[in-house]
Tab-separated table of C-alpha atoms in Angstrom:
chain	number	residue	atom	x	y	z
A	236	UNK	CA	104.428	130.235	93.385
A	237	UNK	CA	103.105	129.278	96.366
A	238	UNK	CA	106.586	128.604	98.989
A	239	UNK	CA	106.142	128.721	102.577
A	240	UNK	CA	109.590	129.047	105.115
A	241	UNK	CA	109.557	126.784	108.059
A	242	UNK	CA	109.673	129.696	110.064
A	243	UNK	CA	106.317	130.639	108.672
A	244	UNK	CA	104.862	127.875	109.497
A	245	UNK	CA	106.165	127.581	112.998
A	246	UNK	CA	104.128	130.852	113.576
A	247	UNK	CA	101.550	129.946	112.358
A	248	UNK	CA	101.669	127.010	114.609
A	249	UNK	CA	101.392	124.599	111.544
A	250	UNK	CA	103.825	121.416	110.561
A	251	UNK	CA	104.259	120.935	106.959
A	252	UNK	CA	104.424	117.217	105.738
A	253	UNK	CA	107.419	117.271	104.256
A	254	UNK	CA	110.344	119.609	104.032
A	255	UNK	CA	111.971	120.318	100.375
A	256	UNK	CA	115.183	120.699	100.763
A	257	UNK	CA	116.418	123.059	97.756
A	258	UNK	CA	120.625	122.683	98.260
A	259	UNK	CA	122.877	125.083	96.846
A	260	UNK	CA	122.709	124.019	92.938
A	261	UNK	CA	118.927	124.928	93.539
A	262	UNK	CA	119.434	128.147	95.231
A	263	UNK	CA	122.126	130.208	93.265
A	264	UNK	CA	122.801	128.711	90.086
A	265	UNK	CA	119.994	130.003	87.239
A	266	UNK	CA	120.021	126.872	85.240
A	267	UNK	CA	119.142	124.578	88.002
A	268	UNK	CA	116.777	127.570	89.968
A	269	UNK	CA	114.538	125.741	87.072
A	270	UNK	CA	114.630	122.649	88.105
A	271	UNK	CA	113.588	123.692	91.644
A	272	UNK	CA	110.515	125.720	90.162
A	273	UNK	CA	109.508	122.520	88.174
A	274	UNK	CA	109.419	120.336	91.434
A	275	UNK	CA	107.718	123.335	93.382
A	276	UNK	CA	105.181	123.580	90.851
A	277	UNK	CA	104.653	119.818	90.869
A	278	UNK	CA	104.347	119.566	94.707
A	279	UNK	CA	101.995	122.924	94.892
A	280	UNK	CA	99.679	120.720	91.945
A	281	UNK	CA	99.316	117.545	94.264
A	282	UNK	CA	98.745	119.961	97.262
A	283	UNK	CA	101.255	118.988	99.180
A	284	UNK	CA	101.925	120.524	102.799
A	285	UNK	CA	105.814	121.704	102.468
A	286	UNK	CA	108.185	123.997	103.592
A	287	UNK	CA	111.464	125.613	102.903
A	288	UNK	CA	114.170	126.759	105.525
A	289	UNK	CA	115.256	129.726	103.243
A	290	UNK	CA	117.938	131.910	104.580
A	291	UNK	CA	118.463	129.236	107.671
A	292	UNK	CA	119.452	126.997	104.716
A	293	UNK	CA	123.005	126.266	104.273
A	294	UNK	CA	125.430	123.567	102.696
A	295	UNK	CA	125.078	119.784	103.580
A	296	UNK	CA	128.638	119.543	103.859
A	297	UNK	CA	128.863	117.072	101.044
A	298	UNK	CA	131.814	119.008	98.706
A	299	UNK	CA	134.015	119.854	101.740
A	300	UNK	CA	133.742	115.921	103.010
A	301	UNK	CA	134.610	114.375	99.356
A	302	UNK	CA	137.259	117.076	99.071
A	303	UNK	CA	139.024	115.894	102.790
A	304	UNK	CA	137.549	118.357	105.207
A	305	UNK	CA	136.127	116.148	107.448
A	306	UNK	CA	136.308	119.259	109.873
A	307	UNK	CA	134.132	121.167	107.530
A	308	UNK	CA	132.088	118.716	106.965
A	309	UNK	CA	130.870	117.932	110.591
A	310	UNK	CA	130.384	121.886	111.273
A	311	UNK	CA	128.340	122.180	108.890
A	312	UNK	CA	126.081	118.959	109.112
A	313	UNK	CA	125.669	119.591	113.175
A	314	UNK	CA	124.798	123.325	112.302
A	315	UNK	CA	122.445	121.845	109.782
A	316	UNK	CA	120.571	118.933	112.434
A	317	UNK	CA	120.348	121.547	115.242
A	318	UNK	CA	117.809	123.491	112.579
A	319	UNK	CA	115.889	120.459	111.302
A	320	UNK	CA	115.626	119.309	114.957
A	321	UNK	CA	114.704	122.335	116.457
A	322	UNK	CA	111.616	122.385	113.951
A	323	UNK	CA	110.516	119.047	114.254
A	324	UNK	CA	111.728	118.246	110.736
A	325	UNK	CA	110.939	114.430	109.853
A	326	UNK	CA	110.973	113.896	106.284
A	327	UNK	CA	113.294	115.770	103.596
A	328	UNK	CA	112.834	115.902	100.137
A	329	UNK	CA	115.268	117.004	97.774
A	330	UNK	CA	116.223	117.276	93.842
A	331	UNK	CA	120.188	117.009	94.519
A	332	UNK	CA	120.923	113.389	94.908
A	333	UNK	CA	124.121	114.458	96.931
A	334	UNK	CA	121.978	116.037	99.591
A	335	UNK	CA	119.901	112.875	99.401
A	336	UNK	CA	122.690	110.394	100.109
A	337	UNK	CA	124.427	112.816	102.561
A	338	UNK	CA	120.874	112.575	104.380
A	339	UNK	CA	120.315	109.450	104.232
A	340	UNK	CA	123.797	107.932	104.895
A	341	UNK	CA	125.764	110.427	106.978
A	342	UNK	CA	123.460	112.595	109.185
A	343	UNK	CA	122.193	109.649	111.274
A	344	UNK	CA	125.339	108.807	112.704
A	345	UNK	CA	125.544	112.637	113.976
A	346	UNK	CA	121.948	112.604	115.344
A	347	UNK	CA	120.112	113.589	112.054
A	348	UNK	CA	117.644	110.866	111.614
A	349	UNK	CA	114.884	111.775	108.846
A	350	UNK	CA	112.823	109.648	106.420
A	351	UNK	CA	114.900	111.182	103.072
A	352	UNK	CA	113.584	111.402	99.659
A	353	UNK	CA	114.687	112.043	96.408
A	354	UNK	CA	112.168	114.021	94.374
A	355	UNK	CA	111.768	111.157	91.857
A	356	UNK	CA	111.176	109.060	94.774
A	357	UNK	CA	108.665	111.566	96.616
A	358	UNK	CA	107.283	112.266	92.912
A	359	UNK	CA	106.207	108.779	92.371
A	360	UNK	CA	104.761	108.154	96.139
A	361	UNK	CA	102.254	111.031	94.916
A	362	UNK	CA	101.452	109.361	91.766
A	363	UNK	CA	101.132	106.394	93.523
A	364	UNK	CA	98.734	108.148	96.299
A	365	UNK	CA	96.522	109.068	93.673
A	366	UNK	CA	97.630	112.707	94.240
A	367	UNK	CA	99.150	113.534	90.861
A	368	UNK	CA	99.077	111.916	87.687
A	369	UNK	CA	101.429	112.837	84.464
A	370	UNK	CA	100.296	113.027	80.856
A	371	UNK	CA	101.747	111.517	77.638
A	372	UNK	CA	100.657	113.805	75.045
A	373	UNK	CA	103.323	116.957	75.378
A	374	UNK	CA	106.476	114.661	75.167
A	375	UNK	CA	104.838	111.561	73.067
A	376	UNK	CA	107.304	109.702	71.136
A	377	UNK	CA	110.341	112.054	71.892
A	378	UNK	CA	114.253	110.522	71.657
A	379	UNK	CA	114.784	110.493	75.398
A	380	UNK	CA	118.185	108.453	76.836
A	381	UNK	CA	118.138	108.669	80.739
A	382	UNK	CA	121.290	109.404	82.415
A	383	UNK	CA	121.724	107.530	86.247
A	384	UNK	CA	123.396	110.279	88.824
A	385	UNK	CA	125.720	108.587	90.870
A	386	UNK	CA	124.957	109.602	94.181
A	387	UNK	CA	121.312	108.609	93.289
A	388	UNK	CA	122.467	105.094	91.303
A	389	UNK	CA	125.272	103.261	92.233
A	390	UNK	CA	125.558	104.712	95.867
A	391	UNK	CA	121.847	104.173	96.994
A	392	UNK	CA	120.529	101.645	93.869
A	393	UNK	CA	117.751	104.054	92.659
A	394	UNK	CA	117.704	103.106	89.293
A	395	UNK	CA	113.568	102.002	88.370
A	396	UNK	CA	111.898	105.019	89.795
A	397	UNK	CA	113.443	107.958	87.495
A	398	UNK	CA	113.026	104.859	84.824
A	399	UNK	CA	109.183	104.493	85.515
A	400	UNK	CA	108.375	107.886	85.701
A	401	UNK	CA	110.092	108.354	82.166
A	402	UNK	CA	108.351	105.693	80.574
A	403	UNK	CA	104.814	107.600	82.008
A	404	UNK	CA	105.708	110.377	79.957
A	405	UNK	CA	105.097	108.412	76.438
A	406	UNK	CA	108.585	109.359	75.253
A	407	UNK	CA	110.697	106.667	73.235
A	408	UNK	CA	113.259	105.664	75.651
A	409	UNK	CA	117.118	104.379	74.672
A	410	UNK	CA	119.522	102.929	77.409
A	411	UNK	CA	122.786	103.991	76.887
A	412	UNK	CA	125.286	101.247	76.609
A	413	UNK	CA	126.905	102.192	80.186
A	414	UNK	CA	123.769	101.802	82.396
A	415	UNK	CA	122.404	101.459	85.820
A	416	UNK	CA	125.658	99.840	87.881
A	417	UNK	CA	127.525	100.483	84.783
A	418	UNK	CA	126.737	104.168	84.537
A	419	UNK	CA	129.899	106.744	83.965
A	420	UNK	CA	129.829	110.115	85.773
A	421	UNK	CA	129.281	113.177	84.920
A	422	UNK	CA	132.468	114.515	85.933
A	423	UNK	CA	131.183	116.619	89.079
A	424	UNK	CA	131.075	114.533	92.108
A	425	UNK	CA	133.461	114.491	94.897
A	426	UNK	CA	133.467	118.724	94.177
A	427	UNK	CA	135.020	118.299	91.369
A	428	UNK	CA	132.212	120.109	89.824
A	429	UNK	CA	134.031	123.212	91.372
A	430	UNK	CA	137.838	123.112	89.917
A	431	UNK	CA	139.455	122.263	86.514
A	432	UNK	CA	139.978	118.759	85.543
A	433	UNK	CA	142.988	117.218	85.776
A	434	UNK	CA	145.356	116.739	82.289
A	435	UNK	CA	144.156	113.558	80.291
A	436	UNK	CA	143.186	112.931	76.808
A	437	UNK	CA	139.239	113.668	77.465
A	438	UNK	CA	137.042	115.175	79.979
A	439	UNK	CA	134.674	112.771	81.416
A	440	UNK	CA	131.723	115.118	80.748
A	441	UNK	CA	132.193	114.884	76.861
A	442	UNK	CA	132.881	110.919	77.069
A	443	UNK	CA	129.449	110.370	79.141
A	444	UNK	CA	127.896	112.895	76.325
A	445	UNK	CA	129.131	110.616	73.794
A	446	UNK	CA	127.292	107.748	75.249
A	447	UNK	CA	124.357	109.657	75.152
A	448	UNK	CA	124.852	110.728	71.648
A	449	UNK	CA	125.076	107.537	70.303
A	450	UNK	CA	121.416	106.707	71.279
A	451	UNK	CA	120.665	109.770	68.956
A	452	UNK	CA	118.669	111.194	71.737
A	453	UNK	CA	116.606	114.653	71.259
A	454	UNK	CA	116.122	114.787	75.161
A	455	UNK	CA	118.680	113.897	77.896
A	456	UNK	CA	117.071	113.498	81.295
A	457	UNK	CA	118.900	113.179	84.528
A	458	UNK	CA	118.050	113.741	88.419
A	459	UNK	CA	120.794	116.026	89.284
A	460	UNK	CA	121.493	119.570	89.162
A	461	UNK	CA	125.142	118.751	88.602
A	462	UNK	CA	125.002	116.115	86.042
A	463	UNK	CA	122.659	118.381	84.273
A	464	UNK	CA	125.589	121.032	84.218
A	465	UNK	CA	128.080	118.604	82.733
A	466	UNK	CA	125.446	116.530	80.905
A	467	UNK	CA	124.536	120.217	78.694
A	468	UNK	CA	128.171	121.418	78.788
A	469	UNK	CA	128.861	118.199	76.967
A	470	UNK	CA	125.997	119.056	74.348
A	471	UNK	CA	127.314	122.654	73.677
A	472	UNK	CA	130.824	121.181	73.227
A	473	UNK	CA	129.599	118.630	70.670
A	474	UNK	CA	127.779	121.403	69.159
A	475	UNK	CA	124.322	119.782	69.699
A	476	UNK	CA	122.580	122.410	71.653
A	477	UNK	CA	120.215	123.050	68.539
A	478	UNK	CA	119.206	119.510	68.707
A	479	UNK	CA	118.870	118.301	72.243
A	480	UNK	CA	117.354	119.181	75.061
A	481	UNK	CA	119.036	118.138	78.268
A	482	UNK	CA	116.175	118.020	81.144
A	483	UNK	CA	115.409	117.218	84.512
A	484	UNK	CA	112.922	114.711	85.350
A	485	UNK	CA	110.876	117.086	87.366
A	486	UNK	CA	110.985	119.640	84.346
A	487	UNK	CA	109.782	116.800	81.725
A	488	UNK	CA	106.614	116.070	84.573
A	489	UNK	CA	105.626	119.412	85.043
A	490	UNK	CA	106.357	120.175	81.172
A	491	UNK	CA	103.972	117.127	80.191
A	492	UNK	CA	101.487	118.677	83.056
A	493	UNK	CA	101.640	122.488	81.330
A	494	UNK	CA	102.246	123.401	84.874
């Protein structure tokens, strides 16, 4: 795959359109490295101009701020806009809706100030460019329920474009009964993807699964590394792994594409 480094380009003298933003889901953990080669492989077929930061990549800050380390949270995100500044960077694209929202909400107010995408967002500008298109043979008819990430739904109200793109894919789509505004979480937000959950009679994972369950799905899409984690946990626990699939939009696209 074809992956350039900012740091390539800069000697090369060249400025990428956009840069793709992988986050740390995307980096180190091998379920959602996936997702990450499903959006490269989508952005490589429309020929877009991107870039990577690679190694000079590092957190957005996003866990330690929800956690309380405000501290944390501004090292990192100044560390983080001296880079993108330094090379020019004006639009970011990303899979991980936290990133997103942490771009688009947080870093201006420390001198970050970029045009932010979320890769259903940036997907969907190149459809509507005329620079990619997405078949509805592969996936035709398929038992897909959508479910909305937070940090992508209720926090910035993206709730049509991972919708529209779905419904390009030919796939028999069922809202689950806690939609859009109404969506639960996954359970991992506000880094509590990253300790146990606290005593109760349920984890939220495997009540958000059951909502999905109920629309007897044989695909569950979603638009975030982390609610993908919880989302398939969920599955395994109900002992549904057999059965359903549980998929990022960008994986479905590039799936329908054979890419």
């Amino acid at each position: 795959m074809n992956v350039p480094t900012m740091a390539d380009m800069m000697a090369q003298d060249k400025q990428p359109e956009v840069l793709f933003w992988v986050g740390a889901a995307g980096s180190y953990d091998d379920r959602a490295k996936k997702i990450t080669k499903a959006f490269v492989k989508i952005l490589n077929e429309a020929n877009v101009d991107f870039a990577v930061l690679g190694t000079e990549e590092s957190s957005t800050g996003d866990a330690a701020k929800r956690a309380g380390n405000e501290f944390l949270f501004q090292m990192q995100a100044m560390a983080n806009i001296e880079i993108l500044n330094a090379y020019g960077v004006k639009t970011i694209v990303t899979c991980d809706p936290h990133s997103f929202n942490t771009f688009k909400n947080e870093y201006p107010g420390l001198g970050g100030k970029y045009k932010v995408f979320h890769h259903t967002q940036y997907i969907s500008k190149l459809i509507s460019e005329g620079r990619l298109s997405v078949k509805n043979q592969v996936l035709k008819s398929k038992r897909l329920t959508y479910h909305d990430p937070c940090y992508l739904g209720r926090a910035n109200e993206v709730y049509e474009t991972p919708r529209e793109l779905i419904k390009r894919l030919g796939v028999k789509m069922t809202e689950m009964k806690r939609n859009k505004s109404t969506a639960l979480c996954c359970g991992a937000g506000g880094a509590q993807m990253f300790k146990e959950p606290e005593k109760g009679s349920k984890d939220i994972n495997i009540l958000r699964t059951e909502d999905a369950l109920e629309t007897n799905p044989q695909i569950i899409a979603t638009g975030c590394p982390y609610c993908n984690t919880m989302m398939t946990d969920g599955v395994k626990f109900k002992e549904k792994e057999e059965q359903i699939q549980v998929k990022d939009i960008a994986e479905l696209i590039a799936e329908a594409n054979n890419l």
